[in-house]
């Protein structure tokens, strides 16, 4: 009897161990079963996805710091290429231009050359890249954009572009204010824009009315190549990456939806920027999005 109970006890213990092992295996296998999917829809784990997508974006270029800091390089590449750029609602072209805007705003100049190469590799044109950087000027200032262009322009010429690229302006000195104001009203609503211009103190009208409408919206938003949806996505990305501009991030979160982008597009743009700007600015951007666009059951992704 004792032997029988002993064997039964051992069997029970063995069963428990096997059950625990199965649970552990399932816990490890679960993410693989629900792994990210590549563009073709086949399941891949994070490491495989990172290798595949890094090749797509960066070609055979060596991973930065892979020789001296392989753990950090692996952490970065598996997050960026194995997860973030392997999912979401943005096209590769959109994600590439958001990346360039974030690097321009945050002055991540060392990464700009490789990211410009990547943008061309995944379908952005030289004109797309130039317009993405130009669009940042009114929000991050000319010096940051000029510094970015000094890095990016050699990449464009290397790939066959002749500089200067063809002009894309649609306004002149006589039309820039009126055309800019028309775009501003289209995006933000005529009532609010007209009230802002009318109520601006006399000594501030040049900034609040004329420069904003004529330069920011007239000189930039009316340019060709990028549509309003892409320009607003770039603007939001640059503002968030710059940091300390929460009211403007909130305003342009709403503006994005007014021109046809979705809340999820903005969330996915923030995900693309996360490895470049860190969590504090990303979470501030997410707070601005949620303040401007309260969560709705119909907006939840997947």
PDB file of C-alpha atoms in Angstrom:
ATOM      1  CA  UNK A   1       0.000   0.000   0.000  1.00  0.00           C
ATOM      2  CA  UNK A   2       2.813   2.386   0.942  1.00  0.00           C
ATOM      3  CA  UNK A   3       4.569   1.590  -2.312  1.00  0.00           C
ATOM      4  CA  UNK A   4       1.394   2.183  -4.238  1.00  0.00           C
ATOM      5  CA  UNK A   5       0.850   5.583  -2.625  1.00  0.00           C
ATOM      6  CA  UNK A   6       4.523   6.382  -3.189  1.00  0.00           C
ATOM      7  CA  UNK A   7       4.249   5.591  -6.871  1.00  0.00           C
ATOM      8  CA  UNK A   8       1.015   7.525  -7.125  1.00  0.00           C
ATOM      9  CA  UNK A   9       2.657  10.495  -5.404  1.00  0.00           C
ATOM     10  CA  UNK A  10       5.585  10.399  -7.774  1.00  0.00           C
ATOM     11  CA  UNK A  11       3.230  10.145 -10.747  1.00  0.00           C
ATOM     12  CA  UNK A  12       1.230  13.103  -9.494  1.00  0.00           C
ATOM     13  CA  UNK A  13       4.362  15.140  -8.993  1.00  0.00           C
ATOM     14  CA  UNK A  14       5.610  14.180 -12.456  1.00  0.00           C
ATOM     15  CA  UNK A  15       2.262  15.162 -13.964  1.00  0.00           C
ATOM     16  CA  UNK A  16       2.403  18.511 -12.231  1.00  0.00           C
ATOM     17  CA  UNK A  17       5.933  19.126 -13.504  1.00  0.00           C
ATOM     18  CA  UNK A  18       4.901  18.223 -17.042  1.00  0.00           C
ATOM     19  CA  UNK A  19       1.834  20.456 -16.816  1.00  0.00           C
ATOM     20  CA  UNK A  20       3.978  23.348 -15.571  1.00  0.00           C
ATOM     21  CA  UNK A  21       6.464  22.757 -18.370  1.00  0.00           C
ATOM     22  CA  UNK A  22       3.647  22.787 -20.887  1.00  0.00           C
ATOM     23  CA  UNK A  23       2.367  26.099 -19.517  1.00  0.00           C
ATOM     24  CA  UNK A  24       5.850  27.577 -19.651  1.00  0.00           C
ATOM     25  CA  UNK A  25       6.274  26.341 -23.232  1.00  0.00           C
ATOM     26  CA  UNK A  26       2.920  27.771 -24.210  1.00  0.00           C
ATOM     27  CA  UNK A  27       3.858  31.075 -22.615  1.00  0.00           C
ATOM     28  CA  UNK A  28       7.037  31.102 -24.681  1.00  0.00           C
ATOM     29  CA  UNK A  29       5.404  29.822 -27.836  1.00  0.00           C
ATOM     30  CA  UNK A  30       2.386  32.084 -27.562  1.00  0.00           C
ATOM     31  CA  UNK A  31       4.139  35.189 -28.912  1.00  0.00           C
ATOM     32  CA  UNK A  32       5.570  33.129 -31.753  1.00  0.00           C
ATOM     33  CA  UNK A  33       2.120  31.854 -32.615  1.00  0.00           C
ATOM     34  CA  UNK A  34       0.893  35.454 -32.680  1.00  0.00           C
ATOM     35  CA  UNK A  35       4.123  36.754 -34.177  1.00  0.00           C
ATOM     36  CA  UNK A  36       4.338  39.849 -36.289  1.00  0.00           C
ATOM     37  CA  UNK A  37       3.624  39.344 -39.959  1.00  0.00           C
ATOM     38  CA  UNK A  38       5.756  40.486 -42.824  1.00  0.00           C
ATOM     39  CA  UNK A  39       4.360  42.187 -45.898  1.00  0.00           C
ATOM     40  CA  UNK A  40       3.525  38.817 -47.395  1.00  0.00           C
ATOM     41  CA  UNK A  41       1.499  37.789 -44.361  1.00  0.00           C
ATOM     42  CA  UNK A  42       3.636  34.869 -43.175  1.00  0.00           C
ATOM     43  CA  UNK A  43       4.232  34.574 -39.437  1.00  0.00           C
ATOM     44  CA  UNK A  44       7.723  35.481 -38.310  1.00  0.00           C
ATOM     45  CA  UNK A  45       9.258  35.865 -34.905  1.00  0.00           C
ATOM     46  CA  UNK A  46      10.854  39.144 -33.844  1.00  0.00           C
ATOM     47  CA  UNK A  47      14.403  38.125 -34.736  1.00  0.00           C
ATOM     48  CA  UNK A  48      13.477  36.890 -38.199  1.00  0.00           C
ATOM     49  CA  UNK A  49      11.333  39.965 -38.818  1.00  0.00           C
ATOM     50  CA  UNK A  50      14.200  42.240 -37.759  1.00  0.00           C
ATOM     51  CA  UNK A  51      16.619  40.545 -40.133  1.00  0.00           C
ATOM     52  CA  UNK A  52      14.166  40.635 -43.038  1.00  0.00           C
ATOM     53  CA  UNK A  53      13.025  44.230 -42.524  1.00  0.00           C
ATOM     54  CA  UNK A  54      16.471  45.597 -41.822  1.00  0.00           C
ATOM     55  CA  UNK A  55      17.569  44.180 -45.157  1.00  0.00           C
ATOM     56  CA  UNK A  56      14.581  45.853 -46.824  1.00  0.00           C
ATOM     57  CA  UNK A  57      15.253  49.243 -45.216  1.00  0.00           C
ATOM     58  CA  UNK A  58      19.034  49.296 -44.903  1.00  0.00           C
ATOM     59  CA  UNK A  59      20.221  46.792 -47.494  1.00  0.00           C
ATOM     60  CA  UNK A  60      23.650  45.398 -46.745  1.00  0.00           C
ATOM     61  CA  UNK A  61      24.774  48.374 -44.654  1.00  0.00           C
ATOM     62  CA  UNK A  62      26.341  47.287 -41.357  1.00  0.00           C
ATOM     63  CA  UNK A  63      24.238  47.918 -38.280  1.00  0.00           C
ATOM     64  CA  UNK A  64      25.582  50.900 -36.312  1.00  0.00           C
ATOM     65  CA  UNK A  65      27.545  49.830 -33.211  1.00  0.00           C
ATOM     66  CA  UNK A  66      27.101  46.128 -34.038  1.00  0.00           C
ATOM     67  CA  UNK A  67      30.862  45.563 -33.590  1.00  0.00           C
ATOM     68  CA  UNK A  68      31.404  47.531 -30.393  1.00  0.00           C
ATOM     69  CA  UNK A  69      27.982  47.330 -28.704  1.00  0.00           C
ATOM     70  CA  UNK A  70      26.204  44.290 -30.134  1.00  0.00           C
ATOM     71  CA  UNK A  71      23.645  44.036 -27.331  1.00  0.00           C
ATOM     72  CA  UNK A  72      22.434  47.610 -27.804  1.00  0.00           C
ATOM     73  CA  UNK A  73      22.452  47.223 -31.592  1.00  0.00           C
ATOM     74  CA  UNK A  74      20.393  44.041 -31.325  1.00  0.00           C
ATOM     75  CA  UNK A  75      17.962  45.652 -28.876  1.00  0.00           C
ATOM     76  CA  UNK A  76      17.500  48.590 -31.242  1.00  0.00           C
ATOM     77  CA  UNK A  77      17.149  46.606 -34.460  1.00  0.00           C
ATOM     78  CA  UNK A  78      14.722  44.074 -33.041  1.00  0.00           C
ATOM     79  CA  UNK A  79      12.522  46.845 -31.689  1.00  0.00           C
ATOM     80  CA  UNK A  80      12.651  48.995 -34.825  1.00  0.00           C
ATOM     81  CA  UNK A  81      12.704  46.400 -37.600  1.00  0.00           C
ATOM     82  CA  UNK A  82      11.298  43.389 -35.775  1.00  0.00           C
ATOM     83  CA  UNK A  83       8.298  45.172 -34.280  1.00  0.00           C
ATOM     84  CA  UNK A  84       7.587  48.824 -35.036  1.00  0.00           C
ATOM     85  CA  UNK A  85       8.275  48.884 -38.787  1.00  0.00           C
ATOM     86  CA  UNK A  86       6.696  45.461 -39.172  1.00  0.00           C
ATOM     87  CA  UNK A  87       3.208  46.544 -38.163  1.00  0.00           C
ATOM     88  CA  UNK A  88       0.867  49.534 -37.997  1.00  0.00           C
ATOM     89  CA  UNK A  89      -1.181  51.570 -40.441  1.00  0.00           C
ATOM     90  CA  UNK A  90       1.555  53.655 -42.067  1.00  0.00           C
ATOM     91  CA  UNK A  91       3.040  52.789 -45.437  1.00  0.00           C
ATOM     92  CA  UNK A  92       6.800  52.405 -45.653  1.00  0.00           C
ATOM     93  CA  UNK A  93       6.974  55.767 -47.418  1.00  0.00           C
ATOM     94  CA  UNK A  94       4.993  57.473 -44.656  1.00  0.00           C
ATOM     95  CA  UNK A  95       7.098  55.864 -41.931  1.00  0.00           C
ATOM     96  CA  UNK A  96      10.292  56.910 -43.713  1.00  0.00           C
ATOM     97  CA  UNK A  97       9.208  60.553 -44.006  1.00  0.00           C
ATOM     98  CA  UNK A  98       8.053  60.626 -40.373  1.00  0.00           C
ATOM     99  CA  UNK A  99      11.482  59.300 -39.393  1.00  0.00           C
ATOM    100  CA  UNK A 100      13.252  62.041 -41.368  1.00  0.00           C
ATOM    101  CA  UNK A 101      11.043  64.715 -39.796  1.00  0.00           C
ATOM    102  CA  UNK A 102      11.731  63.400 -36.286  1.00  0.00           C
ATOM    103  CA  UNK A 103      15.480  63.296 -36.885  1.00  0.00           C
ATOM    104  CA  UNK A 104      15.442  66.814 -38.331  1.00  0.00           C
ATOM    105  CA  UNK A 105      13.515  68.196 -35.368  1.00  0.00           C
ATOM    106  CA  UNK A 106      15.647  66.383 -32.779  1.00  0.00           C
ATOM    107  CA  UNK A 107      18.868  66.958 -34.768  1.00  0.00           C
ATOM    108  CA  UNK A 108      19.787  63.289 -34.940  1.00  0.00           C
ATOM    109  CA  UNK A 109      22.122  64.213 -37.783  1.00  0.00           C
ATOM    110  CA  UNK A 110      24.369  61.145 -37.554  1.00  0.00           C
ATOM    111  CA  UNK A 111      21.405  58.907 -38.376  1.00  0.00           C
ATOM    112  CA  UNK A 112      20.009  61.079 -41.170  1.00  0.00           C
ATOM    113  CA  UNK A 113      22.216  59.836 -43.988  1.00  0.00           C
ATOM    114  CA  UNK A 114      21.324  56.177 -43.421  1.00  0.00           C
ATOM    115  CA  UNK A 115      17.653  57.039 -43.015  1.00  0.00           C
ATOM    116  CA  UNK A 116      17.629  59.032 -46.243  1.00  0.00           C
ATOM    117  CA  UNK A 117      19.114  55.982 -47.967  1.00  0.00           C
ATOM    118  CA  UNK A 118      16.404  53.860 -46.364  1.00  0.00           C
ATOM    119  CA  UNK A 119      13.663  56.250 -47.472  1.00  0.00           C
ATOM    120  CA  UNK A 120      14.791  55.975 -51.082  1.00  0.00           C
ATOM    121  CA  UNK A 121      15.034  52.203 -50.755  1.00  0.00           C
ATOM    122  CA  UNK A 122      11.434  51.797 -49.551  1.00  0.00           C
ATOM    123  CA  UNK A 123       9.849  54.018 -52.188  1.00  0.00           C
ATOM    124  CA  UNK A 124      10.235  57.693 -51.254  1.00  0.00           C
ATOM    125  CA  UNK A 125      11.513  59.973 -53.995  1.00  0.00           C
ATOM    126  CA  UNK A 126      14.148  62.682 -53.743  1.00  0.00           C
ATOM    127  CA  UNK A 127      11.338  65.229 -54.012  1.00  0.00           C
ATOM    128  CA  UNK A 128       9.439  63.500 -51.164  1.00  0.00           C
ATOM    129  CA  UNK A 129      12.491  63.734 -48.936  1.00  0.00           C
ATOM    130  CA  UNK A 130      13.157  67.379 -49.746  1.00  0.00           C
ATOM    131  CA  UNK A 131       9.526  68.333 -49.102  1.00  0.00           C
ATOM    132  CA  UNK A 132       9.464  66.435 -45.780  1.00  0.00           C
ATOM    133  CA  UNK A 133      12.458  68.452 -44.580  1.00  0.00           C
ATOM    134  CA  UNK A 134      11.148  71.756 -45.935  1.00  0.00           C
ATOM    135  CA  UNK A 135       7.794  71.141 -44.200  1.00  0.00           C
ATOM    136  CA  UNK A 136       9.610  71.099 -40.859  1.00  0.00           C
ATOM    137  CA  UNK A 137      11.042  74.601 -41.269  1.00  0.00           C
ATOM    138  CA  UNK A 138       8.120  76.578 -39.826  1.00  0.00           C
ATOM    139  CA  UNK A 139       8.035  74.326 -36.756  1.00  0.00           C
ATOM    140  CA  UNK A 140      11.684  73.617 -35.905  1.00  0.00           C
ATOM    141  CA  UNK A 141      13.406  76.596 -37.566  1.00  0.00           C
ATOM    142  CA  UNK A 142      15.569  77.059 -40.635  1.00  0.00           C
ATOM    143  CA  UNK A 143      18.924  76.170 -38.986  1.00  0.00           C
ATOM    144  CA  UNK A 144      17.767  72.629 -38.126  1.00  0.00           C
ATOM    145  CA  UNK A 145      16.404  72.079 -41.616  1.00  0.00           C
ATOM    146  CA  UNK A 146      19.541  73.495 -43.211  1.00  0.00           C
ATOM    147  CA  UNK A 147      21.703  71.198 -41.079  1.00  0.00           C
ATOM    148  CA  UNK A 148      19.576  68.224 -42.132  1.00  0.00           C
ATOM    149  CA  UNK A 149      19.799  69.172 -45.819  1.00  0.00           C
ATOM    150  CA  UNK A 150      23.597  69.325 -45.592  1.00  0.00           C
ATOM    151  CA  UNK A 151      23.507  65.652 -44.587  1.00  0.00           C
ATOM    152  CA  UNK A 152      20.713  64.502 -46.899  1.00  0.00           C
ATOM    153  CA  UNK A 153      21.629  66.302 -50.140  1.00  0.00           C
ATOM    154  CA  UNK A 154      24.791  64.226 -50.760  1.00  0.00           C
ATOM    155  CA  UNK A 155      22.651  61.082 -50.455  1.00  0.00           C
ATOM    156  CA  UNK A 156      20.237  62.401 -53.075  1.00  0.00           C
ATOM    157  CA  UNK A 157      23.027  63.277 -55.514  1.00  0.00           C
ATOM    158  CA  UNK A 158      24.640  59.890 -54.908  1.00  0.00           C
ATOM    159  CA  UNK A 159      21.410  58.301 -56.119  1.00  0.00           C
ATOM    160  CA  UNK A 160      21.192  60.397 -59.265  1.00  0.00           C
ATOM    161  CA  UNK A 161      19.329  63.535 -58.225  1.00  0.00           C
ATOM    162  CA  UNK A 162      20.476  66.822 -59.765  1.00  0.00           C
ATOM    163  CA  UNK A 163      20.401  69.713 -57.318  1.00  0.00           C
ATOM    164  CA  UNK A 164      18.604  71.949 -57.060  1.00  0.00           C
ATOM    165  CA  UNK A 165      15.565  69.783 -57.640  1.00  0.00           C
ATOM    166  CA  UNK A 166      12.780  71.270 -59.790  1.00  0.00           C
ATOM    167  CA  UNK A 167      10.780  74.000 -58.004  1.00  0.00           C
ATOM    168  CA  UNK A 168       7.473  72.949 -56.446  1.00  0.00           C
ATOM    169  CA  UNK A 169       6.083  76.282 -55.232  1.00  0.00           C
ATOM    170  CA  UNK A 170       2.552  77.200 -56.308  1.00  0.00           C
ATOM    171  CA  UNK A 171       2.443  80.747 -54.868  1.00  0.00           C
ATOM    172  CA  UNK A 172       4.222  84.008 -55.540  1.00  0.00           C
ATOM    173  CA  UNK A 173       4.583  87.275 -53.644  1.00  0.00           C
ATOM    174  CA  UNK A 174       1.106  88.354 -54.685  1.00  0.00           C
ATOM    175  CA  UNK A 175      -0.714  85.136 -53.744  1.00  0.00           C
ATOM    176  CA  UNK A 176       1.125  83.559 -50.805  1.00  0.00           C
ATOM    177  CA  UNK A 177      -0.956  85.250 -48.092  1.00  0.00           C
ATOM    178  CA  UNK A 178      -4.363  84.601 -49.662  1.00  0.00           C
ATOM    179  CA  UNK A 179      -3.534  81.025 -50.677  1.00  0.00           C
ATOM    180  CA  UNK A 180      -1.994  80.268 -47.304  1.00  0.00           C
ATOM    181  CA  UNK A 181      -5.012  81.630 -45.492  1.00  0.00           C
ATOM    182  CA  UNK A 182      -7.277  79.482 -47.655  1.00  0.00           C
ATOM    183  CA  UNK A 183      -5.355  76.328 -46.678  1.00  0.00           C
ATOM    184  CA  UNK A 184      -5.297  77.374 -43.027  1.00  0.00           C
ATOM    185  CA  UNK A 185      -9.074  77.796 -43.044  1.00  0.00           C
ATOM    186  CA  UNK A 186      -9.523  74.473 -44.812  1.00  0.00           C
ATOM    187  CA  UNK A 187      -7.554  72.615 -42.148  1.00  0.00           C
ATOM    188  CA  UNK A 188      -8.618  74.408 -38.974  1.00  0.00           C
ATOM    189  CA  UNK A 189     -11.951  75.931 -39.908  1.00  0.00           C
ATOM    190  CA  UNK A 190     -12.646  79.453 -41.160  1.00  0.00           C
ATOM    191  CA  UNK A 191     -14.425  80.639 -38.011  1.00  0.00           C
ATOM    192  CA  UNK A 192     -11.551  79.944 -35.643  1.00  0.00           C
ATOM    193  CA  UNK A 193      -8.838  81.220 -37.974  1.00  0.00           C
ATOM    194  CA  UNK A 194     -10.697  84.436 -38.770  1.00  0.00           C
ATOM    195  CA  UNK A 195     -11.324  85.061 -35.063  1.00  0.00           C
ATOM    196  CA  UNK A 196      -7.657  84.476 -34.247  1.00  0.00           C
ATOM    197  CA  UNK A 197      -6.547  86.930 -36.900  1.00  0.00           C
ATOM    198  CA  UNK A 198      -9.127  89.532 -35.923  1.00  0.00           C
ATOM    199  CA  UNK A 199      -8.385  89.318 -32.199  1.00  0.00           C
ATOM    200  CA  UNK A 200      -4.599  89.411 -32.466  1.00  0.00           C
ATOM    201  CA  UNK A 201      -3.204  92.522 -30.722  1.00  0.00           C
ATOM    202  CA  UNK A 202      -1.995  95.150 -33.158  1.00  0.00           C
ATOM    203  CA  UNK A 203       1.663  94.658 -32.261  1.00  0.00           C
ATOM    204  CA  UNK A 204       1.397  90.871 -32.735  1.00  0.00           C
ATOM    205  CA  UNK A 205      -0.501  90.664 -36.012  1.00  0.00           C
ATOM    206  CA  UNK A 206       2.655  90.185 -38.042  1.00  0.00           C
ATOM    207  CA  UNK A 207       3.371  86.883 -36.250  1.00  0.00           C
ATOM    208  CA  UNK A 208      -0.130  85.603 -35.504  1.00  0.00           C
ATOM    209  CA  UNK A 209      -1.671  86.620 -38.816  1.00  0.00           C
ATOM    210  CA  UNK A 210       0.692  87.501 -41.627  1.00  0.00           C
ATOM    211  CA  UNK A 211       3.729  85.280 -41.014  1.00  0.00           C
ATOM    212  CA  UNK A 212       1.662  82.282 -39.964  1.00  0.00           C
ATOM    213  CA  UNK A 213      -0.701  82.450 -42.933  1.00  0.00           C
ATOM    214  CA  UNK A 214       1.763  83.586 -45.604  1.00  0.00           C
ATOM    215  CA  UNK A 215       4.932  81.717 -44.591  1.00  0.00           C
ATOM    216  CA  UNK A 216       3.839  78.580 -42.743  1.00  0.00           C
ATOM    217  CA  UNK A 217       0.738  77.843 -44.805  1.00  0.00           C
ATOM    218  CA  UNK A 218       1.363  79.879 -47.952  1.00  0.00           C
ATOM    219  CA  UNK A 219       5.009  79.086 -48.634  1.00  0.00           C
ATOM    220  CA  UNK A 220       4.934  75.516 -47.330  1.00  0.00           C
ATOM    221  CA  UNK A 221       1.515  73.856 -47.256  1.00  0.00           C
ATOM    222  CA  UNK A 222       0.719  74.907 -50.832  1.00  0.00           C
ATOM    223  CA  UNK A 223       3.788  73.229 -52.309  1.00  0.00           C
ATOM    224  CA  UNK A 224       3.403  70.269 -54.632  1.00  0.00           C
ATOM    225  CA  UNK A 225       4.607  66.625 -54.197  1.00  0.00           C
ATOM    226  CA  UNK A 226       3.165  65.983 -50.706  1.00  0.00           C
ATOM    227  CA  UNK A 227      -0.579  66.198 -50.060  1.00  0.00           C
ATOM    228  CA  UNK A 228      -2.130  67.804 -46.995  1.00  0.00           C
ATOM    229  CA  UNK A 229      -2.434  64.440 -45.230  1.00  0.00           C
ATOM    230  CA  UNK A 230       1.307  63.828 -45.477  1.00  0.00           C
ATOM    231  CA  UNK A 231       2.203  67.418 -44.639  1.00  0.00           C
ATOM    232  CA  UNK A 232       0.072  67.366 -41.505  1.00  0.00           C
ATOM    233  CA  UNK A 233       1.532  64.008 -40.447  1.00  0.00           C
ATOM    234  CA  UNK A 234       5.038  65.415 -40.872  1.00  0.00           C
ATOM    235  CA  UNK A 235       4.088  68.578 -38.981  1.00  0.00           C
ATOM    236  CA  UNK A 236       2.685  66.601 -36.049  1.00  0.00           C
ATOM    237  CA  UNK A 237       5.786  64.385 -35.994  1.00  0.00           C
ATOM    238  CA  UNK A 238       8.199  67.326 -36.047  1.00  0.00           C
ATOM    239  CA  UNK A 239       6.320  69.127 -33.260  1.00  0.00           C
ATOM    240  CA  UNK A 240       6.307  66.058 -31.016  1.00  0.00           C
ATOM    241  CA  UNK A 241       9.979  65.323 -31.717  1.00  0.00           C
ATOM    242  CA  UNK A 242      10.915  68.918 -30.926  1.00  0.00           C
ATOM    243  CA  UNK A 243       9.305  68.634 -27.497  1.00  0.00           C
ATOM    244  CA  UNK A 244       7.761  71.255 -25.246  1.00  0.00           C
ATOM    245  CA  UNK A 245       5.009  72.063 -27.753  1.00  0.00           C
ATOM    246  CA  UNK A 246       2.035  70.222 -26.278  1.00  0.00           C
ATOM    247  CA  UNK A 247      -0.673  72.765 -27.274  1.00  0.00           C
ATOM    248  CA  UNK A 248       0.572  72.709 -30.869  1.00  0.00           C
ATOM    249  CA  UNK A 249       0.791  68.895 -30.867  1.00  0.00           C
ATOM    250  CA  UNK A 250      -2.829  68.757 -29.714  1.00  0.00           C
ATOM    251  CA  UNK A 251      -3.948  71.260 -32.362  1.00  0.00           C
ATOM    252  CA  UNK A 252      -2.224  69.361 -35.145  1.00  0.00           C
ATOM    253  CA  UNK A 253      -3.541  66.028 -33.916  1.00  0.00           C
ATOM    254  CA  UNK A 254      -6.988  67.420 -34.607  1.00  0.00           C
ATOM    255  CA  UNK A 255      -5.796  68.947 -37.882  1.00  0.00           C
ATOM    256  CA  UNK A 256      -4.575  65.544 -39.047  1.00  0.00           C
ATOM    257  CA  UNK A 257      -8.036  64.089 -38.683  1.00  0.00           C
ATOM    258  CA  UNK A 258      -9.568  67.092 -40.444  1.00  0.00           C
ATOM    259  CA  UNK A 259      -7.477  66.353 -43.557  1.00  0.00           C
ATOM    260  CA  UNK A 260      -8.171  62.622 -43.555  1.00  0.00           C
ATOM    261  CA  UNK A 261      -5.612  60.916 -41.321  1.00  0.00           C
ATOM    262  CA  UNK A 262      -6.845  58.673 -38.500  1.00  0.00           C
ATOM    263  CA  UNK A 263      -6.067  58.609 -34.821  1.00  0.00           C
ATOM    264  CA  UNK A 264      -4.307  55.297 -35.366  1.00  0.00           C
ATOM    265  CA  UNK A 265      -2.093  56.883 -38.036  1.00  0.00           C
ATOM    266  CA  UNK A 266      -0.915  59.346 -35.373  1.00  0.00           C
ATOM    267  CA  UNK A 267      -0.372  56.619 -32.792  1.00  0.00           C
ATOM    268  CA  UNK A 268       1.642  54.630 -35.317  1.00  0.00           C
ATOM    269  CA  UNK A 269       3.703  57.714 -36.204  1.00  0.00           C
ATOM    270  CA  UNK A 270       4.500  58.052 -32.503  1.00  0.00           C
ATOM    271  CA  UNK A 271       5.585  54.402 -32.442  1.00  0.00           C
ATOM    272  CA  UNK A 272       7.920  55.046 -35.386  1.00  0.00           C
ATOM    273  CA  UNK A 273       9.433  58.009 -33.523  1.00  0.00           C
ATOM    274  CA  UNK A 274       9.745  56.265 -30.149  1.00  0.00           C
ATOM    275  CA  UNK A 275      13.244  54.790 -30.733  1.00  0.00           C
ATOM    276  CA  UNK A 276      14.419  58.190 -32.000  1.00  0.00           C
ATOM    277  CA  UNK A 277      13.013  60.554 -29.356  1.00  0.00           C
ATOM    278  CA  UNK A 278      12.434  58.340 -26.308  1.00  0.00           C
ATOM    279  CA  UNK A 279       9.416  57.710 -24.119  1.00  0.00           C
ATOM    280  CA  UNK A 280       8.876  61.148 -22.482  1.00  0.00           C
ATOM    281  CA  UNK A 281       8.277  62.999 -25.747  1.00  0.00           C
ATOM    282  CA  UNK A 282       6.413  60.037 -27.224  1.00  0.00           C
ATOM    283  CA  UNK A 283       4.059  59.824 -24.259  1.00  0.00           C
ATOM    284  CA  UNK A 284       3.542  63.590 -24.321  1.00  0.00           C
ATOM    285  CA  UNK A 285       2.584  63.220 -27.969  1.00  0.00           C
ATOM    286  CA  UNK A 286       0.219  60.386 -27.105  1.00  0.00           C
ATOM    287  CA  UNK A 287      -1.397  62.536 -24.409  1.00  0.00           C
ATOM    288  CA  UNK A 288      -1.919  65.290 -26.985  1.00  0.00           C
ATOM    289  CA  UNK A 289      -3.528  62.819 -29.386  1.00  0.00           C
ATOM    290  CA  UNK A 290      -5.864  61.475 -26.692  1.00  0.00           C
ATOM    291  CA  UNK A 291      -6.789  64.982 -25.557  1.00  0.00           C
ATOM    292  CA  UNK A 292      -7.645  66.059 -29.101  1.00  0.00           C
ATOM    293  CA  UNK A 293      -9.210  62.751 -30.122  1.00  0.00           C
ATOM    294  CA  UNK A 294     -10.791  60.915 -27.164  1.00  0.00           C
ATOM    295  CA  UNK A 295     -10.747  57.150 -27.533  1.00  0.00           C
ATOM    296  CA  UNK A 296     -13.700  55.616 -29.304  1.00  0.00           C
ATOM    297  CA  UNK A 297     -14.483  51.927 -29.534  1.00  0.00           C
ATOM    298  CA  UNK A 298     -14.528  52.211 -33.303  1.00  0.00           C
ATOM    299  CA  UNK A 299     -11.010  53.627 -33.368  1.00  0.00           C
ATOM    300  CA  UNK A 300      -9.277  50.774 -31.572  1.00  0.00           C
ATOM    301  CA  UNK A 301      -6.883  48.973 -33.897  1.00  0.00           C
ATOM    302  CA  UNK A 302      -7.229  45.281 -34.649  1.00  0.00           C
TER     303      UNK A 302
END
